[in-house]
Amino acid sequence: MNETAAKRERRPELDRAFAHLAGLAASADLAGISDPLQQFVAIIRTLMPRYGDVGPIPSFEGVTFTPVDAGGVGAEWVIPPDPDPARRIVYTHGGGWVGGSPDGYRAITGTLARLSRAAILVVDYRLAPEHRFPSGLEDCVNAFRWAALHGPDGGRVHSGDASTHLSLVGDSAGGNLAAATCLELIAGGELVPDRLVLIAGTLDNQSPADRVGIDDQIATAESLDAGTAVYLAPNGNPSDHLVSPVNAPRHLLAKFPPTLLQASSIETLAYDSRKFAARLEDAGVRTNLSIWPELPHVWHAFLGLFPEATEALREIADFVKP
């Protein structure tokens, strides 16, 4: 906690969220693991399945969760009770590139599916360190291509059909993958999302000195550096624009779809959101930067604790509607 945070009085819910995550981290089995990067992996994989498990669990009544092979990539369709067949969302989950899964994200994706009335394809991309960059990115790109052609009912959709609307949403490391997916699609002259949403994305992974949160116990500078180190091979380049999308050429950014960026004002990754939003604005892209006060990293998962979790997902649902 920096000096500014020390002088602030936290809202009780924030303390409760931080205590919950600290308890999960402390429960990670680190026996026999001396490498700090491997310890990071073990802790994240302990955190992610229960990240937002504080307070009442949201109801999933009427929402279906169906595993699917998305063109050779594991994924899960999340389908609300009354889906609009013209709208779909691809979701790339967070977890520092080393953790997370579709079933661990059902609180977020089930709620977003209800609010948006869109079927959501959650990508189960390959994780580091077993599969380093660009493996996870390749999976996200391929899953998006597949979702552009296939609906949740198994039927084939005409790519680029004006009657369909396909959005891409990602949080944290998944926000990084969502932005990088757009860059890859644009570079290849392919169909891009109609809307892009980046929730506290890791968008500048060059360890800038001023990338410091006001009060962030979760996505610290140290944990972000560890995630990048594990994601990349030993000779990997964090300045690569597919690793740090803030470095993308302007001509690629100019072809981005309308983009919503959400972040908490006190978190470390507000830096990345502000910086990337400025790059998009400079490139002439319709950009909505939405900063929320006094909330933890990806507060959307804490649906039983913060009313702002539902409110932020509702903002996303409204943004991705045609």
Short mmCIF file of C-alpha atoms in Angstrom, two decimals:
data_model
loop_
_atom_site.label_atom_id
_atom_site.label_comp_id
_atom_site.label_asym_id
_atom_site.label_seq_id
_atom_site.Cartn_x
_atom_site.Cartn_y
_atom_site.Cartn_z
CA MET A 1 0.00 0.00 0.00
CA ASN A 2 1.47 3.40 -0.93
CA GLU A 3 1.41 6.53 1.21
CA THR A 4 -1.76 7.85 -0.44
CA ALA A 5 -3.60 4.62 0.34
CA ALA A 6 -2.37 4.66 3.92
CA LYS A 7 -4.11 8.02 4.48
CA ARG A 8 -7.41 6.82 3.03
CA GLU A 9 -10.19 5.11 4.90
CA ARG A 10 -11.32 2.12 2.89
CA ARG A 11 -14.95 1.15 2.51
CA PRO A 12 -15.58 -2.05 4.52
CA GLU A 13 -16.46 -4.05 1.40
CA LEU A 14 -13.01 -3.36 -0.04
CA ASP A 15 -11.32 -4.64 3.11
CA ARG A 16 -13.52 -7.73 2.95
CA ALA A 17 -12.57 -8.41 -0.68
CA PHE A 18 -8.86 -7.96 0.03
CA ALA A 19 -9.07 -10.22 3.12
CA HIS A 20 -10.86 -12.91 1.11
CA LEU A 21 -8.19 -12.90 -1.59
CA ALA A 22 -5.35 -12.81 0.91
CA GLY A 23 -6.83 -15.87 2.60
CA LEU A 24 -7.06 -17.72 -0.72
CA ALA A 25 -3.48 -16.80 -1.58
CA ALA A 26 -2.29 -18.04 1.81
CA SER A 27 -4.01 -21.38 1.19
CA ALA A 28 -2.00 -22.09 -1.97
CA ASP A 29 0.16 -25.18 -1.65
CA LEU A 30 3.71 -23.93 -2.20
CA ALA A 31 5.43 -26.95 -0.68
CA GLY A 32 8.51 -27.78 -2.68
CA ILE A 33 8.17 -24.70 -4.92
CA SER A 34 11.14 -22.36 -4.55
CA ASP A 35 10.95 -20.52 -7.89
CA PRO A 36 9.02 -17.22 -7.35
CA LEU A 37 7.44 -17.45 -10.80
CA GLN A 38 6.17 -20.96 -10.14
CA GLN A 39 4.85 -19.73 -6.78
CA PHE A 40 2.99 -17.00 -8.67
CA VAL A 41 1.40 -19.63 -10.92
CA ALA A 42 0.34 -21.75 -7.93
CA ILE A 43 -1.20 -18.76 -6.14
CA ILE A 44 -3.13 -17.53 -9.19
CA ARG A 45 -4.48 -21.02 -9.87
CA THR A 46 -5.68 -21.15 -6.27
CA LEU A 47 -7.28 -17.70 -6.45
CA MET A 48 -9.12 -17.85 -9.73
CA PRO A 49 -11.80 -20.53 -9.10
CA ARG A 50 -13.05 -18.64 -6.02
CA TYR A 51 -11.95 -15.08 -6.84
CA GLY A 52 -15.28 -13.34 -6.22
CA ASP A 53 -16.84 -15.83 -3.81
CA VAL A 54 -17.93 -13.36 -1.13
CA GLY A 55 -21.59 -12.96 -0.27
CA PRO A 56 -24.62 -14.50 -1.99
CA ILE A 57 -24.06 -16.45 -5.19
CA PRO A 58 -26.00 -15.09 -8.21
CA SER A 59 -28.86 -17.21 -9.50
CA PHE A 60 -28.19 -19.04 -12.77
CA GLU A 61 -31.79 -20.18 -13.19
CA GLY A 62 -32.59 -20.47 -16.87
CA VAL A 63 -28.97 -19.91 -17.97
CA THR A 64 -27.33 -22.87 -19.70
CA PHE A 65 -23.60 -23.62 -19.85
CA THR A 66 -22.58 -25.88 -22.72
CA PRO A 67 -19.02 -26.99 -23.59
CA VAL A 68 -18.14 -26.63 -27.27
CA ASP A 69 -15.22 -27.16 -29.63
CA ALA A 70 -14.73 -23.72 -31.14
CA GLY A 71 -12.71 -24.64 -34.18
CA GLY A 72 -10.21 -26.72 -32.24
CA VAL A 73 -10.27 -24.46 -29.18
CA GLY A 74 -12.03 -25.41 -25.96
CA ALA A 75 -14.87 -23.05 -25.05
CA GLU A 76 -18.25 -22.79 -23.33
CA TRP A 77 -21.48 -21.28 -24.56
CA VAL A 78 -23.35 -19.33 -21.88
CA ILE A 79 -26.93 -18.89 -23.05
CA PRO A 80 -29.54 -16.76 -21.23
CA PRO A 81 -33.20 -17.80 -20.96
CA ASP A 82 -34.32 -15.47 -23.79
CA PRO A 83 -31.33 -14.99 -26.11
CA ASP A 84 -31.46 -12.54 -28.99
CA PRO A 85 -30.31 -14.68 -31.95
CA ALA A 86 -28.82 -11.63 -33.65
CA ARG A 87 -26.28 -10.94 -30.89
CA ARG A 88 -23.31 -12.85 -29.52
CA ILE A 89 -20.32 -12.08 -27.32
CA VAL A 90 -16.88 -13.70 -27.17
CA TYR A 91 -15.36 -13.48 -23.66
CA THR A 92 -11.64 -13.91 -22.86
CA HIS A 93 -11.18 -14.44 -19.12
CA GLY A 94 -8.45 -13.08 -16.86
CA GLY A 95 -5.97 -14.86 -14.61
CA GLY A 96 -2.52 -13.48 -15.40
CA TRP A 97 -2.30 -15.72 -18.51
CA VAL A 98 -1.69 -18.64 -16.11
CA GLY A 99 -5.10 -19.28 -14.52
CA GLY A 100 -8.83 -18.96 -14.98
CA SER A 101 -11.39 -21.04 -16.85
CA PRO A 102 -14.93 -20.75 -18.22
CA ASP A 103 -16.50 -22.51 -15.24
CA GLY A 104 -14.72 -20.17 -12.81
CA TYR A 105 -16.26 -17.20 -14.66
CA ARG A 106 -19.87 -18.32 -14.64
CA ALA A 107 -20.97 -15.65 -12.16
CA ILE A 108 -19.73 -12.91 -14.50
CA THR A 109 -20.70 -14.49 -17.80
CA GLY A 110 -24.06 -15.78 -16.59
CA THR A 111 -24.98 -12.33 -15.29
CA LEU A 112 -23.74 -10.59 -18.44
CA ALA A 113 -25.68 -13.04 -20.61
CA ARG A 114 -28.88 -12.26 -18.68
CA LEU A 115 -28.34 -8.49 -18.87
CA SER A 116 -27.37 -8.43 -22.56
CA ARG A 117 -29.64 -11.25 -23.80
CA ALA A 118 -26.63 -12.38 -25.83
CA ALA A 119 -25.15 -15.87 -25.96
CA ILE A 120 -21.55 -15.69 -24.74
CA LEU A 121 -18.71 -17.88 -25.98
CA VAL A 122 -16.11 -18.10 -23.17
CA VAL A 123 -12.72 -19.13 -24.55
CA ASP A 124 -10.78 -21.79 -22.65
CA TYR A 125 -7.46 -20.72 -24.12
CA ARG A 126 -4.17 -22.46 -23.36
CA LEU A 127 -2.36 -21.17 -20.28
CA ALA A 128 1.27 -20.35 -19.50
CA PRO A 129 3.79 -21.57 -18.52
CA GLU A 130 2.80 -24.85 -20.18
CA HIS A 131 1.82 -22.86 -23.29
CA ARG A 132 3.58 -19.53 -23.60
CA PHE A 133 2.91 -16.57 -25.89
CA PRO A 134 1.48 -16.65 -28.52
CA SER A 135 -0.41 -19.90 -27.78
CA GLY A 136 -3.24 -18.32 -25.76
CA LEU A 137 -3.58 -15.48 -28.25
CA GLU A 138 -3.79 -17.92 -31.16
CA ASP A 139 -6.63 -19.71 -29.37
CA CYS A 140 -8.53 -16.46 -28.82
CA VAL A 141 -8.14 -15.41 -32.45
CA ASN A 142 -9.27 -18.81 -33.70
CA ALA A 143 -12.23 -18.92 -31.31
CA PHE A 144 -13.35 -15.46 -32.45
CA ARG A 145 -13.12 -16.54 -36.09
CA TRP A 146 -15.25 -19.58 -35.24
CA ALA A 147 -17.83 -17.50 -33.34
CA ALA A 148 -18.15 -15.21 -36.36
CA LEU A 149 -19.40 -18.23 -38.32
CA HIS A 150 -21.28 -20.30 -35.73
CA GLY A 151 -24.13 -19.67 -33.30
CA PRO A 152 -24.89 -21.46 -30.03
CA ASP A 153 -27.48 -23.68 -31.72
CA GLY A 154 -24.73 -25.22 -33.86
CA GLY A 155 -25.94 -23.48 -37.00
CA ARG A 156 -23.62 -21.66 -39.34
CA VAL A 157 -23.80 -17.85 -39.43
CA HIS A 158 -22.83 -15.83 -42.47
CA SER A 159 -19.66 -13.92 -41.60
CA GLY A 160 -20.26 -10.19 -41.65
CA ASP A 161 -24.05 -10.56 -41.91
CA ALA A 162 -25.53 -7.18 -41.03
CA SER A 163 -28.28 -8.92 -39.05
CA THR A 164 -25.77 -10.30 -36.54
CA HIS A 165 -23.75 -8.40 -33.96
CA LEU A 166 -20.59 -9.90 -32.44
CA SER A 167 -18.73 -8.26 -29.54
CA LEU A 168 -15.47 -9.14 -27.80
CA VAL A 169 -15.06 -8.66 -24.03
CA GLY A 170 -12.01 -9.45 -21.89
CA ASP A 171 -10.78 -8.68 -18.39
CA SER A 172 -7.25 -8.29 -17.01
CA ALA A 173 -4.95 -10.65 -18.97
CA GLY A 174 -8.07 -11.49 -20.99
CA GLY A 175 -8.34 -7.78 -21.79
CA ASN A 176 -4.83 -7.98 -23.14
CA LEU A 177 -5.82 -10.98 -25.27
CA ALA A 178 -8.96 -9.24 -26.51
CA ALA A 179 -7.00 -6.16 -27.65
CA ALA A 180 -4.30 -8.33 -29.22
CA THR A 181 -6.97 -10.41 -30.96
CA CYS A 182 -8.32 -7.24 -32.56
CA LEU A 183 -4.83 -6.30 -33.68
CA GLU A 184 -4.27 -9.71 -35.28
CA LEU A 185 -7.64 -9.64 -37.05
CA ILE A 186 -7.07 -6.13 -38.36
CA ALA A 187 -3.56 -6.96 -39.56
CA GLY A 188 -4.99 -9.92 -41.47
CA GLY A 189 -7.80 -7.90 -43.02
CA GLU A 190 -10.40 -10.04 -41.23
CA LEU A 191 -13.75 -9.37 -39.60
CA VAL A 192 -13.33 -7.42 -36.35
CA PRO A 193 -15.77 -7.21 -33.42
CA ASP A 194 -18.65 -4.77 -33.65
CA ARG A 195 -17.82 -3.67 -30.09
CA LEU A 196 -14.79 -4.20 -27.85
CA VAL A 197 -14.82 -4.07 -24.03
CA LEU A 198 -11.60 -4.12 -22.00
CA ILE A 199 -12.04 -4.56 -18.25
CA ALA A 200 -8.84 -3.45 -16.48
CA GLY A 201 -6.74 -4.90 -19.29
CA THR A 202 -3.01 -5.47 -18.97
CA LEU A 203 -2.20 -3.29 -21.95
CA ASP A 204 1.30 -1.96 -21.16
CA ASN A 205 3.55 -4.74 -19.93
CA GLN A 206 6.88 -2.93 -20.16
CA SER A 207 6.98 -2.30 -16.39
CA PRO A 208 6.62 1.50 -16.58
CA ALA A 209 7.68 3.21 -13.35
CA ASP A 210 4.41 5.17 -13.03
CA ARG A 211 2.20 2.07 -13.33
CA VAL A 212 1.33 2.11 -9.63
CA GLY A 213 -2.06 1.72 -7.99
CA ILE A 214 -3.42 3.98 -5.30
CA ASP A 215 -4.67 1.02 -3.26
CA ASP A 216 -4.39 -2.29 -5.10
CA GLN A 217 -3.63 -5.48 -3.19
CA ILE A 218 -4.30 -7.69 -6.21
CA ALA A 219 -2.73 -6.53 -9.48
CA THR A 220 0.47 -5.18 -7.97
CA ALA A 221 3.47 -4.14 -10.04
CA GLU A 222 5.27 -7.26 -8.81
CA SER A 223 2.45 -9.66 -9.75
CA LEU A 224 2.01 -8.02 -13.15
CA ASP A 225 5.73 -8.38 -13.86
CA ALA A 226 5.58 -12.03 -12.79
CA GLY A 227 2.62 -12.70 -15.08
CA THR A 228 4.40 -11.16 -18.05
CA ALA A 229 7.58 -13.12 -17.33
CA VAL A 230 5.66 -16.41 -17.18
CA TYR A 231 3.59 -15.57 -20.28
CA LEU A 232 6.65 -14.83 -22.41
CA ALA A 233 9.47 -17.18 -23.26
CA PRO A 234 12.79 -16.22 -21.62
CA ASN A 235 13.76 -14.24 -24.72
CA GLY A 236 10.27 -12.74 -25.17
CA ASN A 237 9.78 -9.05 -25.88
CA PRO A 238 7.32 -7.22 -23.58
CA SER A 239 7.37 -4.27 -25.99
CA ASP A 240 5.81 -6.35 -28.78
CA HIS A 241 2.47 -4.70 -29.53
CA LEU A 242 0.75 -8.09 -29.21
CA VAL A 243 2.04 -8.18 -25.60
CA SER A 244 1.74 -4.44 -24.93
CA PRO A 245 -1.07 -3.20 -27.21
CA VAL A 246 -0.34 0.41 -26.22
CA ASN A 247 2.57 0.11 -28.68
CA ALA A 248 0.39 -0.85 -31.64
CA PRO A 249 0.86 1.17 -34.85
CA ARG A 250 -1.67 3.95 -35.28
CA HIS A 251 -2.93 2.57 -38.60
CA LEU A 252 -4.01 -0.65 -36.83
CA LEU A 253 -5.59 1.17 -33.89
CA ALA A 254 -7.54 3.38 -36.30
CA LYS A 255 -9.48 0.29 -37.41
CA PHE A 256 -10.58 -0.69 -33.89
CA PRO A 257 -14.31 -0.90 -33.22
CA PRO A 258 -16.00 1.36 -30.66
CA THR A 259 -14.29 0.46 -27.39
CA LEU A 260 -15.32 0.63 -23.73
CA LEU A 261 -12.57 0.50 -21.13
CA GLN A 262 -13.50 0.00 -17.47
CA ALA A 263 -11.15 0.25 -14.49
CA SER A 264 -11.19 1.17 -10.82
CA SER A 265 -9.63 4.50 -9.96
CA ILE A 266 -7.50 2.92 -7.22
CA GLU A 267 -6.12 -0.05 -9.16
CA THR A 268 -2.77 -0.37 -10.88
CA LEU A 269 -4.26 -1.14 -14.27
CA ALA A 270 -6.14 2.15 -14.42
CA TYR A 271 -2.80 3.31 -15.85
CA ASP A 272 -3.06 0.89 -18.77
CA SER A 273 -6.71 1.76 -19.46
CA ARG A 274 -6.03 5.48 -19.54
CA LYS A 275 -2.97 5.09 -21.75
CA PHE A 276 -4.67 2.79 -24.25
CA ALA A 277 -7.79 4.97 -24.33
CA ALA A 278 -5.60 7.95 -25.24
CA ARG A 279 -4.02 5.97 -28.08
CA LEU A 280 -7.43 4.95 -29.42
CA GLU A 281 -8.75 8.51 -29.17
CA ASP A 282 -5.70 9.79 -31.04
CA ALA A 283 -6.40 7.21 -33.77
CA GLY A 284 -9.97 8.49 -34.15
CA VAL A 285 -11.74 5.55 -32.48
CA ARG A 286 -14.96 6.05 -30.51
CA THR A 287 -13.66 5.42 -27.00
CA ASN A 288 -15.49 5.28 -23.67
CA LEU A 289 -13.19 5.36 -20.63
CA SER A 290 -15.23 4.40 -17.57
CA ILE A 291 -13.42 4.88 -14.23
CA TRP A 292 -15.13 3.54 -11.10
CA PRO A 293 -14.03 4.68 -7.61
CA GLU A 294 -12.93 2.56 -4.66
CA LEU A 295 -13.20 -0.95 -6.10
CA PRO A 296 -10.88 -3.96 -6.41
CA HIS A 297 -9.42 -5.28 -9.64
CA VAL A 298 -12.21 -6.87 -11.75
CA TRP A 299 -14.84 -6.04 -9.12
CA HIS A 300 -17.38 -7.48 -11.56
CA ALA A 301 -16.71 -10.90 -9.98
CA PHE A 302 -17.84 -9.72 -6.52
CA LEU A 303 -21.54 -9.80 -7.37
CA GLY A 304 -22.53 -10.67 -3.79
CA LEU A 305 -20.47 -7.85 -2.27
CA PHE A 306 -20.40 -4.75 -4.51
CA PRO A 307 -23.57 -3.39 -6.14
CA GLU A 308 -21.21 -1.83 -8.69
CA ALA A 309 -20.47 -5.34 -10.00
CA THR A 310 -23.94 -5.63 -11.51
CA GLU A 311 -23.91 -1.97 -12.52
CA ALA A 312 -20.64 -2.38 -14.45
CA LEU A 313 -21.91 -5.48 -16.22
CA ARG A 314 -25.08 -3.58 -17.11
CA GLU A 315 -22.92 -0.82 -18.60
CA ILE A 316 -21.20 -3.46 -20.74
CA ALA A 317 -24.53 -4.99 -21.76
CA ASP A 318 -25.82 -1.59 -22.86
CA PHE A 319 -22.60 -0.81 -24.75
CA VAL A 320 -22.62 -4.01 -26.81
CA LYS A 321 -26.25 -3.63 -27.92
CA PRO A 322 -26.57 -2.61 -31.60
#
